[in-house]
Amino acid sequence: MNWHARYTQQANWTRELRNYLFEQTGIKTAKRALEVGCGTGAILSEIQTRSLHGLDLRPAPLMEARVHAPTASLTCGDGLSLPYPAECFDLVFCHYLLLWVSDPRKALAEMKRITRPGGYVLALAEPDYSARVDKPAELAVLGRWQTESLQRQGADPTLGGRLAALFDQAGIRLIETGTIESQGNEAPTSSEWELEWAVLENDLRESVPVDEIQRLKRLDKRAWANGKRILHVPTYFAWGQV
Ligand SMILES: C[S@@+](CC[C@H](N)C(=O)[O-])C[C@H]1O[C@@H](n2cnc3c(N)ncnc32)[C@H](O)[C@@H]1O
């Protein structure tokens, strides 16, 4: 599985929102900005600012981030106990992270701790798979399987729906929250579709028979081609000031 390609695909879905939020929070003039859970650097690679930092729990994606975001200072560490002093960043953000963290309220509280008063905390993209919409109805099972697979992997696939409440619980003054609109229902290009299925096949390979996956894959392809496919996962953002 090419995870950098997947993270780049997800970064494409949220680019418009990111540009808006980074503009609102003044990333270009920020003295120090940090992405928590930066993965392979798909987001960091698009940011130009004076002092850019990335942190991830796992060394393997960070090795890739060194290539994709060569100007960023990268650190291996845990979002639940950030290895930075208090109030040392102007802007701290995350993108598809909190669903993977065992205590997302604590992760947000840590992000707040290291942000200077008047600085910003942004959670750019957190899905809620409990509200996923799949049409035609025969494909609804895909959403259920993917939700179960995320749970087995330790994620909370419904976190997006609780994002605003978590900001509140972490003591961050919420400025704006909502769902990302740019993830429309246009048919994916064939490479996007292949990537989406590569993720699904990877997630389901131990729980669903191969024949069944291939049958649904053919059905999915046909539904997109006939304009009958609807696939929507509400994905939430929130930003606030410290
Ligand atoms: C879905 S990936 C997103 C990567 C990147 N934010 C992006 O959107 O391209 C989630 C990342 O969070 C990292 N992660 C998970 N739990 C973490 C934690 N407690 N502290 C720091 N990073 C964590 C994972 O290692 C992974 O690289």
XYZ file of C-alpha atoms and ligand atoms in Angstrom:
269
model
C 0.000 0.000 0.000
C 1.405 3.388 -1.028
C 0.386 5.488 1.998
C 1.918 8.701 0.702
C -0.306 8.438 -2.394
C -3.323 7.922 -0.115
C -2.424 10.879 2.135
C -1.887 13.029 -0.966
C -5.349 12.027 -2.207
C -6.877 13.021 1.138
C -4.896 16.271 1.055
C -6.489 17.038 -2.331
C -9.975 16.698 -0.792
C -9.229 19.317 1.865
C -7.020 21.779 -0.065
C -9.665 24.469 -0.468
C -10.583 24.422 3.224
C -6.918 24.338 4.241
C -6.091 27.372 2.120
C -8.968 29.260 3.752
C -8.014 28.272 7.307
C -4.297 28.838 6.860
C -5.109 32.287 5.479
C -7.410 33.036 8.452
C -4.761 31.959 10.958
C -1.852 33.724 9.244
C 0.382 30.739 8.571
C 2.612 32.706 6.227
C 3.593 35.115 8.968
C 3.606 32.569 11.815
C 6.956 32.349 13.546
C 6.476 28.637 14.297
C 3.820 26.198 13.037
C 3.431 22.477 13.802
C 1.507 19.573 12.291
C 0.827 16.831 14.851
C 0.595 13.380 13.188
C 2.253 14.648 10.003
C 2.651 11.174 8.453
C 4.632 11.240 5.206
C 4.495 15.047 4.906
C 1.651 15.330 2.367
C 0.368 18.505 4.079
C 3.727 19.895 5.212
C 5.060 19.693 1.649
C 2.588 22.398 0.560
C 3.344 24.916 3.316
C 5.801 27.757 3.118
C 6.432 29.453 6.422
C 9.397 30.570 8.478
C 9.684 27.693 10.908
C 7.691 24.606 10.026
C 7.588 21.526 12.267
C 6.084 18.058 11.989
C 5.662 15.319 14.582
C 4.604 11.698 14.217
C 4.498 8.661 16.464
C 6.118 6.361 13.915
C 9.613 6.683 12.417
C 8.704 5.084 9.038
C 6.397 7.849 7.734
C 8.767 10.467 9.137
C 11.562 9.044 6.943
C 9.313 9.703 3.958
C 8.388 13.150 5.252
C 12.095 14.043 5.169
C 11.937 13.602 1.397
C 8.565 15.275 0.789
C 8.981 18.197 3.205
C 12.746 18.783 3.361
C 12.485 22.217 4.998
C 10.392 21.012 7.971
C 11.917 20.104 11.352
C 10.658 16.601 12.066
C 10.323 14.900 15.441
C 9.297 11.412 16.474
C 6.929 11.742 19.427
C 3.479 11.188 20.854
C 0.626 13.654 20.343
C -0.585 12.765 23.841
C 2.611 14.102 25.405
C 4.103 16.628 23.013
C 7.863 17.122 23.460
C 7.711 20.949 23.281
C 7.565 23.652 25.957
C 4.338 25.549 26.633
C 3.243 28.396 24.337
C 5.999 27.945 21.738
C 3.925 27.762 18.508
C 1.680 30.316 16.800
C -0.291 27.607 15.035
C -0.755 23.886 15.736
C -2.846 21.737 13.429
C -3.738 18.162 12.560
C -5.290 16.411 9.539
C -6.935 12.945 9.822
C -5.244 12.414 13.195
C -7.665 12.545 16.120
C -9.654 9.463 15.057
C -6.423 7.473 15.528
C -5.568 8.779 18.993
C -6.635 6.897 22.125
C -7.489 10.127 24.001
C -8.391 12.882 21.495
C -9.363 15.361 24.233
C -5.891 15.048 25.718
C -4.296 15.417 22.271
C -6.212 18.695 21.771
C -5.283 19.849 25.293
C -1.624 19.188 24.426
C -1.996 21.153 21.188
C -3.452 24.005 23.229
C -0.652 23.867 25.824
C 2.079 24.416 23.238
C 0.202 27.230 21.433
C 0.882 30.819 22.513
C -2.023 32.911 23.838
C -3.784 34.354 20.795
C -2.490 31.506 18.596
C -4.655 28.941 16.836
C -5.432 25.210 16.985
C -6.893 23.602 13.857
C -8.315 20.116 13.325
C -8.636 20.025 9.555
C -10.315 16.713 8.768
C -12.001 14.136 10.996
C -14.568 11.782 9.428
C -17.812 10.426 10.854
C -18.409 7.048 9.223
C -21.629 6.507 11.200
C -23.241 9.031 8.819
C -21.700 7.592 5.635
C -24.097 7.440 2.676
C -23.728 4.707 0.037
C -25.961 4.282 -2.999
C -27.033 1.966 -4.553
C -28.183 0.181 -1.404
C -26.258 -3.012 -2.258
C -23.030 -1.077 -1.601
C -24.050 0.073 1.893
C -22.251 -2.952 3.298
C -18.937 -1.384 2.245
C -19.442 1.455 4.708
C -20.232 -0.965 7.520
C -17.183 -3.116 6.762
C -14.881 -0.125 6.542
C -16.197 1.210 9.858
C -15.609 -2.166 11.507
C -12.143 -2.379 9.996
C -11.195 1.075 11.321
C -12.431 0.018 14.770
C -10.328 -3.158 14.600
C -7.305 -0.986 13.723
C -7.908 1.070 16.870
C -9.509 4.140 15.277
C -12.742 5.869 16.277
C -14.522 6.200 12.895
C -17.241 8.437 14.385
C -14.929 11.016 15.928
C -15.803 13.788 13.473
C -19.285 14.196 14.961
C -17.773 14.969 18.389
C -15.037 17.329 17.200
C -16.588 20.622 18.323
C -17.436 19.187 21.770
C -13.840 17.989 22.125
C -12.522 21.505 21.451
C -14.769 22.718 24.211
C -13.625 20.000 26.615
C -9.975 20.815 25.836
C -10.624 24.482 26.714
C -10.057 25.830 23.190
C -12.356 28.721 22.212
C -14.114 27.439 19.113
C -14.252 29.903 16.219
C -15.783 27.782 13.473
C -16.721 24.199 12.751
C -18.481 22.383 9.929
C -18.111 19.710 7.306
C -15.906 19.817 4.260
C -17.879 20.560 1.135
C -15.191 19.985 -1.474
C -15.462 16.208 -1.104
C -18.292 16.272 -3.644
C -19.810 13.369 -5.437
C -17.986 13.672 -8.713
C -16.894 10.362 -10.187
C -13.284 9.669 -9.184
C -10.608 9.453 -11.869
C -9.519 5.895 -12.540
C -6.347 6.330 -10.461
C -8.344 7.781 -7.537
C -10.796 4.908 -7.808
C -7.948 2.339 -7.860
C -6.415 3.942 -4.777
C -9.737 3.984 -2.926
C -10.122 0.281 -3.644
C -6.511 -0.488 -2.724
C -7.287 0.934 0.745
C -10.548 -1.030 0.982
C -8.937 -4.290 -0.161
C -6.109 -3.761 2.304
C -8.586 -3.072 5.139
C -10.922 -5.970 4.328
C -8.533 -8.695 3.218
C -8.729 -10.603 6.498
C -12.442 -10.206 7.167
C -14.236 -10.503 3.806
C -13.844 -13.258 1.161
C -11.926 -12.081 -1.914
C -14.762 -13.049 -4.296
C -17.223 -10.876 -2.414
C -14.856 -7.897 -2.451
C -14.341 -8.330 -6.211
C -18.112 -8.559 -6.811
C -18.712 -5.297 -4.962
C -15.772 -3.693 -6.736
C -17.381 -4.479 -10.112
C -20.730 -3.177 -8.863
C -19.100 0.009 -7.625
C -17.356 0.552 -10.967
C -20.611 0.065 -12.869
C -22.536 2.411 -10.561
C -19.966 5.200 -11.039
C -20.058 4.656 -14.824
C -23.883 4.842 -14.859
C -24.018 7.924 -12.647
C -25.852 5.897 -9.962
C -23.154 5.992 -7.291
C -23.394 8.183 -4.201
C -20.627 7.994 -1.629
C -20.401 10.559 1.123
C -18.541 10.494 4.421
C -19.182 13.682 6.427
C -15.755 15.013 7.354
C -15.531 17.710 10.020
C -13.153 20.581 10.659
C -12.863 22.881 13.651
C -10.579 25.740 14.593
C -10.224 27.790 17.689
C -8.095 30.348 19.498
C -6.049 29.903 22.645
C -4.046 9.061 8.570
S -2.407 9.524 8.912
C -2.431 11.240 8.440
C -1.073 11.788 8.119
C -1.058 13.282 7.768
N -1.648 14.076 8.808
C -1.790 13.512 6.480
O -2.970 13.865 6.509
O -1.187 13.307 5.419
C -2.354 9.618 10.693
C -0.948 9.785 11.233
O -1.044 10.022 12.641
C 0.014 9.353 13.284
N -0.350 9.142 14.697
C -1.266 8.285 15.205
N -1.316 8.397 16.550
C -0.426 9.358 16.891
C -0.010 9.936 18.125
N -0.516 9.521 19.303
N 0.937 10.882 18.099
C 1.478 11.305 16.936
N 1.127 10.798 15.727
C 0.187 9.839 15.706
C 0.178 8.064 12.487
O 1.457 7.506 12.679
C -0.054 8.558 11.055
O 1.144 8.919 10.423
